[in-house]
Coordinates of C-alpha atoms and ligand atoms in Angstrom, one line a residue:
M939 CA -11.7 -10.4 -46.3
S940 CA -15.0 -9.3 -44.9
Q941 CA -15.8 -9.7 -41.2
A942 CA -18.6 -12.1 -42.0
A943 CA -16.4 -14.3 -44.2
N944 CA -13.9 -14.4 -41.4
A945 CA -16.4 -15.4 -38.7
P946 CA -16.4 -19.0 -37.7
A947 CA -19.8 -20.6 -38.3
K948 CA -19.9 -21.7 -34.7
P949 CA -17.4 -20.4 -32.3
R950 CA -15.2 -23.1 -30.8
G951 CA -13.7 -23.2 -27.4
R952 CA -15.1 -22.2 -24.1
Q953 CA -17.4 -19.2 -24.0
F954 CA -15.8 -16.4 -22.0
F955 CA -18.5 -15.1 -19.7
A956 CA -18.0 -11.5 -18.7
N957 CA -21.6 -11.0 -17.7
P958 CA -22.4 -9.3 -14.4
G959 CA -24.6 -12.3 -13.5
P960 CA -25.2 -15.1 -13.9
T961 CA -21.4 -15.7 -13.7
N962 CA -19.0 -18.5 -14.4
I963 CA -19.8 -21.7 -12.4
P964 CA -16.6 -23.4 -11.3
D965 CA -16.3 -27.0 -12.5
S966 CA -16.1 -28.3 -8.9
I967 CA -19.5 -26.7 -8.2
L968 CA -21.0 -28.2 -11.3
R969 CA -19.7 -31.6 -10.3
A970 CA -20.9 -31.2 -6.7
M971 CA -24.4 -30.4 -8.0
D972 CA -24.5 -33.4 -10.4
R973 CA -26.7 -35.4 -8.0
A974 CA -29.6 -37.7 -8.1
S975 CA -32.7 -36.7 -6.2
I976 CA -32.7 -37.1 -2.4
D977 CA -35.5 -36.7 0.1
F978 CA -34.9 -33.4 1.7
N979 CA -35.8 -34.9 5.1
D980 CA -33.1 -37.6 4.7
A981 CA -30.3 -37.4 7.2
D982 CA -27.7 -37.6 4.4
F983 CA -29.1 -34.4 3.0
N984 CA -29.2 -32.7 6.3
A985 CA -25.5 -33.4 6.7
V986 CA -25.0 -31.2 3.6
Y987 CA -27.8 -28.6 4.2
Q988 CA -26.7 -27.6 7.7
P989 CA -23.1 -26.8 7.0
A990 CA -24.0 -25.1 3.7
F991 CA -26.5 -22.9 5.5
A992 CA -24.0 -22.1 8.2
G993 CA -21.4 -21.2 5.6
L994 CA -23.8 -18.8 3.9
K995 CA -24.2 -17.0 7.2
R996 CA -20.4 -16.7 7.5
V997 CA -20.3 -15.2 3.9
L998 CA -23.0 -12.7 5.0
R999 CA -21.0 -12.1 8.1
T1000 CA -24.0 -12.6 10.3
D1001 CA -24.8 -14.6 13.5
Q1002 CA -28.5 -13.7 13.0
H1003 CA -31.2 -15.1 10.8
V1004 CA -31.4 -16.3 7.1
F1005 CA -34.4 -17.4 5.1
M1006 CA -34.1 -19.0 1.7
Y1007 CA -36.4 -19.3 -1.3
A1008 CA -36.4 -21.2 -4.6
A1009 CA -36.6 -17.9 -6.6
S1010 CA -34.2 -15.5 -8.3
G1011 CA -33.3 -12.2 -6.6
H1012 CA -36.7 -10.7 -7.3
G1013 CA -38.2 -13.3 -4.8
A1014 CA -35.8 -12.1 -2.1
W1015 CA -36.7 -8.5 -2.8
E1016 CA -40.4 -9.4 -2.4
A1017 CA -39.9 -11.6 0.6
T1018 CA -37.9 -8.9 2.5
L1019 CA -40.5 -6.2 1.9
T1020 CA -43.5 -8.4 2.6
N1021 CA -42.1 -9.9 5.8
L1022 CA -41.1 -6.6 7.3
L1023 CA -43.7 -4.1 6.4
S1024 CA -47.4 -3.3 6.4
P1025 CA -49.8 -1.8 3.8
G1026 CA -49.3 1.9 3.4
D1027 CA -45.8 2.0 5.1
A1028 CA -43.4 4.5 3.6
V1029 CA -40.1 3.2 2.4
L1030 CA -37.1 5.4 1.4
I1031 CA -35.6 4.3 -1.9
L1032 CA -32.0 5.5 -2.6
E1033 CA -31.8 6.0 -6.3
S1034 CA -28.8 4.4 -8.0
G1035 CA -30.1 3.1 -11.3
Y1036 CA -32.4 0.4 -12.8
F1037 CA -32.4 -1.9 -9.9
S1038 CA -33.2 0.7 -7.2
E1039 CA -36.0 1.9 -9.4
E1040 CA -37.4 -1.6 -9.9
W1041 CA -37.3 -2.3 -6.2
G1042 CA -39.3 0.9 -5.7
V1043 CA -41.8 -0.2 -8.4
M1044 CA -42.2 -3.5 -6.6
A1045 CA -42.7 -1.8 -3.3
E1046 CA -45.5 0.4 -4.7
K1047 CA -47.3 -2.7 -6.3
L1048 CA -47.1 -4.4 -2.9
G1049 CA -49.0 -1.6 -1.3
L1050 CA -46.1 0.4 0.2
K1051 CA -45.5 4.1 -0.3
P1052 CA -42.0 4.5 -1.8
Q1053 CA -40.3 7.9 -1.4
T1054 CA -37.2 8.3 -3.6
V1055 CA -34.1 10.2 -2.8
H1056 CA -33.5 11.1 -6.4
A1057 CA -30.0 11.1 -8.0
D1058 CA -28.3 11.2 -11.3
W1059 CA -27.7 7.5 -12.3
R1060 CA -24.1 8.4 -13.1
R1061 CA -23.5 9.5 -9.5
G1062 CA -26.0 7.9 -7.1
V1063 CA -27.5 9.5 -4.1
D1064 CA -25.8 12.2 -2.1
I1065 CA -25.6 10.9 1.5
A1066 CA -26.5 14.4 2.8
D1067 CA -29.8 14.1 0.9
V1068 CA -30.5 10.8 2.6
A1069 CA -29.8 12.4 6.0
A1070 CA -32.0 15.3 5.2
A1071 CA -34.9 13.1 4.1
L1072 CA -34.7 11.2 7.4
R1073 CA -34.4 14.3 9.6
K1074 CA -37.5 15.8 7.9
D1075 CA -39.5 12.7 8.8
T1076 CA -40.0 13.6 12.4
A1077 CA -43.1 11.5 12.7
H1078 CA -41.0 8.4 11.6
A1079 CA -43.4 7.5 8.9
I1080 CA -40.5 5.9 6.9
K1081 CA -40.3 2.3 8.0
A1082 CA -37.4 1.2 5.9
V1083 CA -34.5 2.6 3.9
C1084 CA -33.8 0.5 0.8
V1085 CA -30.3 0.6 -0.8
V1086 CA -28.9 -1.4 -3.6
H1087 CA -25.3 -1.9 -2.4
N1088 CA -23.9 -2.5 -5.8
E1089 CA -26.0 -1.1 -8.7
T1090 CA -25.3 -3.7 -11.3
A1091 CA -26.9 -1.5 -14.0
T1092 CA -24.6 1.5 -13.6
G1093 CA -21.5 -0.1 -12.2
M1094 CA -21.7 1.8 -8.9
T1095 CA -21.2 0.8 -5.3
L1096 CA -23.0 2.8 -2.5
P1097 CA -21.2 3.2 0.8
L1098 CA -23.4 1.1 3.2
A1099 CA -21.4 2.0 6.4
Q1100 CA -21.8 5.7 5.6
I1101 CA -25.5 5.3 5.0
R1102 CA -25.8 3.4 8.3
R1103 CA -24.1 6.4 10.0
A1104 CA -26.6 8.8 8.4
I1105 CA -29.5 6.8 9.7
D1106 CA -28.0 6.8 13.2
D1107 CA -27.1 10.5 13.1
A1108 CA -30.6 11.3 12.2
G1109 CA -31.8 9.2 15.1
H1110 CA -34.2 7.5 12.8
P1111 CA -35.6 4.0 13.7
A1112 CA -36.2 2.8 10.1
L1113 CA -35.1 -0.6 9.2
F1114 CA -32.0 -0.7 7.0
L1115 CA -32.5 -2.9 3.9
A1116 CA -29.7 -3.7 1.5
D1117 CA -29.7 -5.5 -1.8
T1118 CA -26.4 -7.4 -2.0
I1119 CA -27.1 -9.4 -5.1
S1120 CA -24.1 -8.2 -7.0
S1121 CA -21.8 -7.5 -4.0
L1122 CA -22.0 -10.6 -1.8
G1123 CA -18.9 -12.8 -2.3
S1124 CA -17.3 -10.0 -4.3
L1125 CA -17.2 -6.8 -2.3
E1126 CA -16.7 -6.1 1.3
F1127 CA -20.1 -6.8 3.0
R1128 CA -20.7 -6.9 6.7
M1129 CA -24.3 -7.5 7.7
D1130 CA -23.9 -7.5 11.5
D1131 CA -21.2 -4.8 11.7
W1132 CA -23.2 -2.4 9.5
R1133 CA -26.4 -3.4 11.4
I1134 CA -28.4 -4.2 8.3
D1135 CA -31.9 -5.4 9.1
G1136 CA -32.8 -7.0 5.8
V1137 CA -30.3 -8.3 3.3
V1138 CA -31.4 -9.4 -0.2
G1139 CA -29.0 -11.9 -1.8
G1140 CA -29.0 -14.3 -4.8
S1141 CA -27.1 -17.4 -5.9
Q1142 CA -25.9 -16.5 -9.4
K1143 CA -23.2 -13.8 -8.9
G1144 CA -20.5 -13.8 -6.3
L1145 CA -21.6 -17.2 -5.0
M1146 CA -20.8 -18.7 -8.4
L1147 CA -23.9 -20.9 -8.4
P1148 CA -26.7 -21.3 -11.0
T1149 CA -29.6 -18.8 -10.8
G1150 CA -32.7 -19.9 -8.8
V1151 CA -32.1 -19.6 -5.1
S1152 CA -32.2 -16.3 -3.2
F1153 CA -32.3 -15.4 0.5
S1154 CA -32.8 -12.8 3.1
G1155 CA -30.5 -12.1 6.0
V1156 CA -32.6 -10.7 8.9
S1157 CA -31.5 -9.0 12.0
D1158 CA -33.1 -9.5 15.4
K1159 CA -34.7 -6.1 15.0
G1160 CA -36.0 -7.2 11.6
L1161 CA -37.5 -10.4 13.0
A1162 CA -39.2 -8.3 15.7
A1163 CA -40.7 -6.1 13.0
H1164 CA -41.8 -9.2 11.1
R1165 CA -44.0 -10.2 14.1
T1166 CA -46.3 -7.2 13.6
S1167 CA -46.0 -6.8 9.8
R1168 CA -49.2 -7.2 7.8
L1169 CA -48.4 -7.5 4.1
A1170 CA -49.8 -10.6 2.5
R1171 CA -47.3 -13.5 1.8
H1172 CA -47.3 -17.2 2.1
Y1173 CA -44.5 -18.9 0.1
F1174 CA -42.1 -16.2 1.4
D1175 CA -43.5 -16.1 5.0
W1176 CA -40.7 -16.4 7.5
S1177 CA -43.2 -17.4 10.2
V1178 CA -44.3 -20.4 8.1
M1179 CA -40.6 -21.3 7.5
E1180 CA -39.8 -21.2 11.2
K1181 CA -42.2 -24.0 11.7
R1182 CA -40.5 -26.2 9.1
P1183 CA -37.7 -28.6 10.1
H1184 CA -35.2 -26.7 8.0
K1185 CA -36.3 -23.3 9.2
S1186 CA -36.2 -22.1 5.7
F1187 CA -38.1 -22.8 2.4
V1188 CA -41.8 -23.3 2.5
G1189 CA -42.0 -26.0 -0.3
T1190 CA -39.6 -28.6 -1.7
I1191 CA -36.0 -27.7 -1.1
P1192 CA -33.8 -27.6 -4.2
T1193 CA -31.4 -30.3 -2.8
A1194 CA -28.8 -30.3 -5.6
F1195 CA -28.3 -26.6 -5.0
F1196 CA -27.0 -27.2 -1.5
Y1197 CA -24.3 -29.5 -2.6
G1198 CA -23.2 -26.6 -4.8
L1199 CA -23.5 -24.1 -2.0
Q1200 CA -21.4 -26.2 0.3
E1201 CA -18.7 -26.3 -2.4
A1202 CA -19.1 -22.5 -3.1
V1203 CA -18.5 -21.8 0.6
R1204 CA -15.5 -24.1 0.6
L1205 CA -14.0 -22.3 -2.4
I1206 CA -14.6 -18.9 -0.9
E1207 CA -13.2 -19.8 2.5
D1208 CA -10.2 -21.6 1.0
E1209 CA -9.3 -18.4 -0.7
G1210 CA -10.4 -16.3 2.3
L1211 CA -13.2 -13.8 2.1
D1212 CA -10.7 -10.9 2.4
N1213 CA -8.6 -12.3 -0.5
V1214 CA -11.8 -12.8 -2.6
V1215 CA -12.5 -9.1 -2.1
A1216 CA -8.9 -8.1 -2.9
R1217 CA -9.0 -10.3 -6.1
H1218 CA -12.2 -8.5 -7.3
S1219 CA -10.6 -5.1 -6.5
R1220 CA -7.5 -5.9 -8.5
L1221 CA -9.4 -7.4 -11.6
A1222 CA -11.7 -4.4 -11.5
E1223 CA -8.8 -1.9 -11.5
A1224 CA -7.3 -3.8 -14.5
T1225 CA -10.6 -3.4 -16.3
R1226 CA -10.6 0.3 -15.4
R1227 CA -7.1 0.7 -16.8
A1228 CA -8.3 -0.6 -20.1
V1229 CA -11.4 1.6 -20.1
R1230 CA -9.4 4.7 -19.3
V1231 CA -7.3 4.1 -22.4
W1232 CA -10.3 3.3 -24.6
S1233 CA -12.0 6.5 -23.4
G1234 CA -9.3 8.6 -25.2
N1235 CA -9.9 9.7 -28.8
A1236 CA -13.6 10.4 -27.9
G1237 CA -14.1 6.8 -27.2
P1238 CA -16.4 5.0 -24.7
Q1239 CA -16.6 6.4 -21.2
F1240 CA -17.1 5.1 -17.7
F1241 CA -20.8 5.4 -17.0
C1242 CA -20.2 6.1 -13.3
L1243 CA -18.8 9.6 -12.9
D1244 CA -17.7 9.2 -9.2
P1245 CA -14.4 7.2 -9.0
S1246 CA -15.0 6.6 -5.3
R1247 CA -18.1 4.6 -6.2
Y1248 CA -16.6 2.6 -9.1
S1249 CA -17.9 -1.0 -8.7
D1250 CA -15.3 -3.8 -8.2
S1251 CA -17.8 -6.3 -9.6
V1252 CA -19.0 -4.7 -12.8
T1253 CA -18.0 -1.8 -15.0
A1254 CA -20.6 -0.1 -17.1
I1255 CA -19.3 1.7 -20.2
L1256 CA -21.2 4.4 -22.2
M1257 CA -20.7 4.2 -26.0
P1258 CA -19.9 7.4 -27.9
E1259 CA -23.0 9.1 -29.5
G1260 CA -24.1 7.3 -32.6
H1261 CA -22.5 3.9 -31.8
S1262 CA -24.5 1.0 -30.6
A1263 CA -23.5 -1.0 -27.5
D1264 CA -25.6 -3.9 -28.7
A1265 CA -23.7 -4.1 -32.0
L1266 CA -20.5 -4.2 -30.1
R1267 CA -21.9 -6.9 -27.8
A1268 CA -23.1 -8.9 -30.9
T1269 CA -19.6 -8.8 -32.4
A1270 CA -18.0 -9.9 -29.1
R1271 CA -20.6 -12.7 -28.7
N1272 CA -20.8 -14.0 -32.3
R1273 CA -17.3 -13.5 -33.5
F1274 CA -15.3 -14.1 -30.3
N1275 CA -17.7 -16.1 -28.1
V1276 CA -17.4 -13.5 -25.3
S1277 CA -20.7 -12.6 -23.5
L1278 CA -20.9 -9.1 -22.2
G1279 CA -23.8 -7.5 -20.3
G1280 CA -26.2 -5.0 -22.0
G1281 CA -27.6 -1.7 -20.9
L1282 CA -30.8 -1.9 -18.8
G1283 CA -33.9 0.3 -19.0
P1284 CA -33.0 3.7 -20.5
L1285 CA -29.4 2.6 -20.9
N1286 CA -30.4 -0.1 -23.4
G1287 CA -28.2 0.1 -26.5
K1288 CA -26.1 2.9 -25.0
V1289 CA -24.2 1.0 -22.3
F1290 CA -22.4 -2.3 -22.2
R1291 CA -21.2 -3.9 -19.0
I1292 CA -18.1 -6.0 -18.3
G1293 CA -18.8 -8.3 -15.3
H1294 CA -15.7 -9.1 -13.4
L1295 CA -17.1 -11.0 -10.5
G1296 CA -17.2 -14.6 -9.3
D1297 CA -14.9 -17.3 -10.6
L1298 CA -12.4 -15.2 -12.6
N1299 CA -8.7 -14.9 -13.0
E1300 CA -6.3 -12.7 -15.0
P1301 CA -6.3 -14.5 -18.3
M1302 CA -10.1 -14.9 -18.3
L1303 CA -10.5 -11.2 -17.7
L1304 CA -7.9 -10.3 -20.3
G1305 CA -9.6 -12.6 -22.8
A1306 CA -12.8 -10.6 -22.4
L1307 CA -11.0 -7.2 -22.5
T1308 CA -9.3 -8.3 -25.7
A1309 CA -12.6 -9.2 -27.3
V1310 CA -13.9 -5.8 -26.4
E1311 CA -10.9 -4.0 -27.9
M1312 CA -11.2 -6.0 -31.1
S1313 CA -14.9 -5.5 -31.3
L1314 CA -14.4 -1.7 -30.9
K1315 CA -12.1 -1.8 -33.9
L1316 CA -14.4 -4.1 -36.0
N1317 CA -17.4 -1.8 -35.3
G1318 CA -15.5 1.4 -36.2
V1319 CA -15.9 2.8 -32.7
P1320 CA -13.4 5.6 -31.9
H1321 CA -11.2 4.7 -29.0
G1322 CA -7.8 5.0 -27.6
A1323 CA -5.6 2.0 -28.6
G1324 CA -3.8 -0.1 -26.1
G1325 CA -6.4 -0.7 -23.3
V1326 CA -5.6 -4.4 -23.0
T1327 CA -1.9 -3.6 -22.7
A1328 CA -2.6 -1.1 -19.9
A1329 CA -4.6 -3.8 -18.1
M1330 CA -1.8 -6.3 -18.6
D1331 CA 0.8 -3.8 -17.3
Y1332 CA -1.3 -3.3 -14.2
L1333 CA -1.7 -7.0 -13.6
T1334 CA 2.0 -7.6 -14.1
E1335 CA 3.0 -4.8 -11.7
T1336 CA 0.7 -6.1 -9.0
A1337 CA 1.3 -9.8 -9.5
A1338 CA 2.5 -11.3 -6.2
G1339 CA 5.2 -13.9 -6.3
Ligands
PLP1711 N1 -30.8 -6.5 -7.7 C1 -29.6 -6.4 -8.3 C2 -28.6 -5.5 -7.8 C3 -29.4 -7.2 -9.5 O1 -28.2 -7.1 -10.1 C4 -30.4 -8.1 -9.9 C5 -30.2 -8.9 -11.1 O2 -29.2 -8.8 -11.8 C6 -31.6 -8.1 -9.2 C7 -31.8 -7.3 -8.1 C8 -32.7 -9.0 -9.6 O3 -32.4 -10.3 -9.4 P1 -32.9 -11.5 -10.3 O4 -32.6 -11.2 -11.7 O5 -32.0 -12.7 -9.8 O6 -34.3 -11.7 -10.0

């Protein structure tokens, strides 16, 4: 029987979402957000807004400042740059992949002067190169160091604590800015301990919420820099927000979202932030066990070549030459109702990504891995057989209780 004849006209059952963001939204969050409109100045709303906001600060592990926007992560990128910097300021971009590049493109368009510490996308920057770039800048022209904590495009995590140390060792006063869009609520992240001055975060990944709200965590040092920064902004202006009763958002507050955020924080804190991180690490390792087996027989390979930087929230997988990642994704999506991430920028068609972050458990992950393995077979992609079994073995060996 041909594959087409065997395909259901419309896949039944729940779609397995193995995208690296947006991610699965837990039913309890969907129910919490199912709300009629409420005046955002109403006391009933404030009773939800304040604890949700305080909860987000705990997830960021900060006692400092947070400003929020009705915008996807790009908004928080722009807000963080425009509130902290002035026209012509140099910013150091640490290359990790598509998202570090895009942040640099944005910086340039906003009138900043990005300097890139270049790196192979399969390895990410060498910290010694970052230290050297900062040491060379004796005039302290570089005003900010911009790092994507978890490069969603390449499945690579950069060591923020080490980068903090490199900035300190160089005695450089630059602001330290970190994009935590695909790490917050999934990987260890400590804004205050790592002395990060500007954090870029979004709702749609580890926080398990719909897309549409993003935020900046800001240190006291960052807020002091904001007072003299001169880039144009209005909707994103923290000084305008500080005068608003909610100390965040310039316009109408997306109220339903805060009912969801309150529930997201409850879920994360019920599980415990450390346990959330441990769960992500375990599911990521199970994914890697599968990929390691598939990579045999000249099969698909890990895109990231540095195992110490493998991401615990997303795995990017490079197809063998002559095989399309998009054809594989189409089979997974159309035949098995499993949504995988695609390759971004120059990796388009060459890489597919398995998102393993957010509201996820073992069977959900195994469902997605099974669809990948079946799609490899259906597309005639060479691979080692038994990846899903290896993932199951790992999850069984490490199952507590
Ligand atoms: N930074 C990273 C690391 C991302 O993964 C994304 C999106 O996936 C962005 C920035 C851009 O965020 P958004 O698509 O929400 O605007």
